[in-house]
């Protein structure tokens, strides 16, 4: 609840999502998808990173991975959250 509140979202400059190596995120959860859509509507920059690649290469082929990109996410690839 805290992270989806308007008060919290108005205080942040950007959102960094560290996702699974396949680029996937919990898009099976309706509240997560609604949260991402709210972030897009508020025009909060969303950076998507992963710390590992599957099989040593980048993979953003899954539908749940493309969901983030379709909703304004920018794929930064292989980065630790600290570097991003």
Short mmCIF file of C-alpha atoms in Angstrom, two decimals:
data_model
loop_
_atom_site.label_atom_id
_atom_site.label_comp_id
_atom_site.label_asym_id
_atom_site.label_seq_id
_atom_site.Cartn_x
_atom_site.Cartn_y
_atom_site.Cartn_z
CA UNK A 1 0.00 0.00 0.00
CA UNK A 2 2.74 2.48 0.92
CA UNK A 3 4.55 2.23 -2.42
CA UNK A 4 1.37 2.65 -4.44
CA UNK A 5 0.16 5.73 -2.60
CA UNK A 6 0.09 8.98 -4.54
CA UNK A 7 1.97 10.69 -1.69
CA UNK A 8 4.89 8.27 -2.03
CA UNK A 9 4.95 8.27 -5.83
CA UNK A 10 4.96 12.09 -5.96
CA UNK A 11 8.17 12.09 -3.90
CA UNK A 12 10.25 9.88 -6.17
CA UNK A 13 12.20 10.99 -9.25
CA UNK A 14 12.31 7.56 -10.90
CA UNK A 15 11.66 3.89 -10.30
CA UNK A 16 14.29 1.18 -10.63
CA UNK A 17 12.94 -2.34 -11.04
CA UNK A 18 15.37 -5.22 -10.62
CA UNK A 19 13.66 -8.11 -12.42
CA UNK A 20 14.31 -11.81 -12.93
CA UNK A 21 17.07 -12.77 -15.40
CA UNK A 22 14.41 -13.51 -18.03
CA UNK A 23 13.17 -9.94 -17.71
CA UNK A 24 9.93 -11.08 -16.13
CA UNK A 25 8.09 -9.49 -13.23
CA UNK A 26 4.95 -10.42 -11.26
CA UNK A 27 2.50 -9.43 -14.00
CA UNK A 28 0.21 -12.27 -12.90
CA UNK A 29 -0.77 -10.00 -9.98
CA UNK A 30 -3.42 -7.46 -10.96
CA UNK A 31 -2.30 -4.97 -8.30
CA UNK A 32 1.26 -4.98 -9.71
CA UNK A 33 -0.03 -4.26 -13.23
CA UNK A 34 -2.26 -1.47 -11.91
CA UNK A 35 0.74 -0.02 -10.04
CA UNK A 36 2.86 -0.02 -13.21
CA UNK A 37 0.05 1.66 -15.14
CA UNK A 38 -0.24 4.31 -12.41
CA UNK A 39 3.50 4.96 -12.63
CA UNK A 40 3.21 5.42 -16.39
CA UNK A 41 0.24 7.76 -15.98
CA UNK A 42 2.23 9.86 -13.48
CA UNK A 43 5.13 9.95 -15.99
CA UNK A 44 7.63 8.55 -13.50
CA UNK A 45 10.70 7.22 -15.36
CA UNK A 46 10.98 3.45 -14.94
CA UNK A 47 14.34 1.73 -15.42
CA UNK A 48 14.36 -2.06 -15.68
CA UNK A 49 17.55 -3.99 -14.85
CA UNK A 50 18.66 -7.51 -14.09
CA UNK A 51 21.76 -8.77 -12.32
CA UNK A 52 22.07 -11.95 -14.41
CA UNK A 53 21.18 -13.19 -17.85
CA UNK A 54 19.74 -16.60 -18.62
CA UNK A 55 22.31 -18.64 -20.51
CA UNK A 56 24.69 -15.69 -20.55
CA UNK A 57 22.58 -13.51 -22.82
CA UNK A 58 19.84 -10.93 -22.61
CA UNK A 59 16.27 -12.20 -22.93
CA UNK A 60 13.26 -9.90 -22.90
CA UNK A 61 11.07 -12.13 -25.02
CA UNK A 62 8.43 -13.11 -22.49
CA UNK A 63 5.08 -11.33 -22.46
CA UNK A 64 5.50 -10.32 -18.83
CA UNK A 65 8.87 -8.78 -19.67
CA UNK A 66 7.47 -6.82 -22.58
CA UNK A 67 4.63 -5.56 -20.32
CA UNK A 68 7.09 -3.30 -18.49
CA UNK A 69 8.51 -1.97 -21.74
CA UNK A 70 5.05 -1.35 -23.19
CA UNK A 71 4.23 0.70 -20.10
CA UNK A 72 7.17 3.04 -20.28
CA UNK A 73 9.96 0.92 -18.84
CA UNK A 74 13.44 1.43 -20.25
CA UNK A 75 15.48 -1.78 -20.45
CA UNK A 76 18.94 -1.04 -19.06
CA UNK A 77 20.02 -4.67 -19.20
CA UNK A 78 22.70 -6.14 -16.99
CA UNK A 79 23.28 -3.77 -14.07
CA UNK A 80 23.20 -4.08 -10.34
CA UNK A 81 20.66 -1.77 -8.73
CA UNK A 82 23.54 0.11 -7.12
CA UNK A 83 25.07 0.92 -10.52
CA UNK A 84 21.77 1.84 -12.14
#
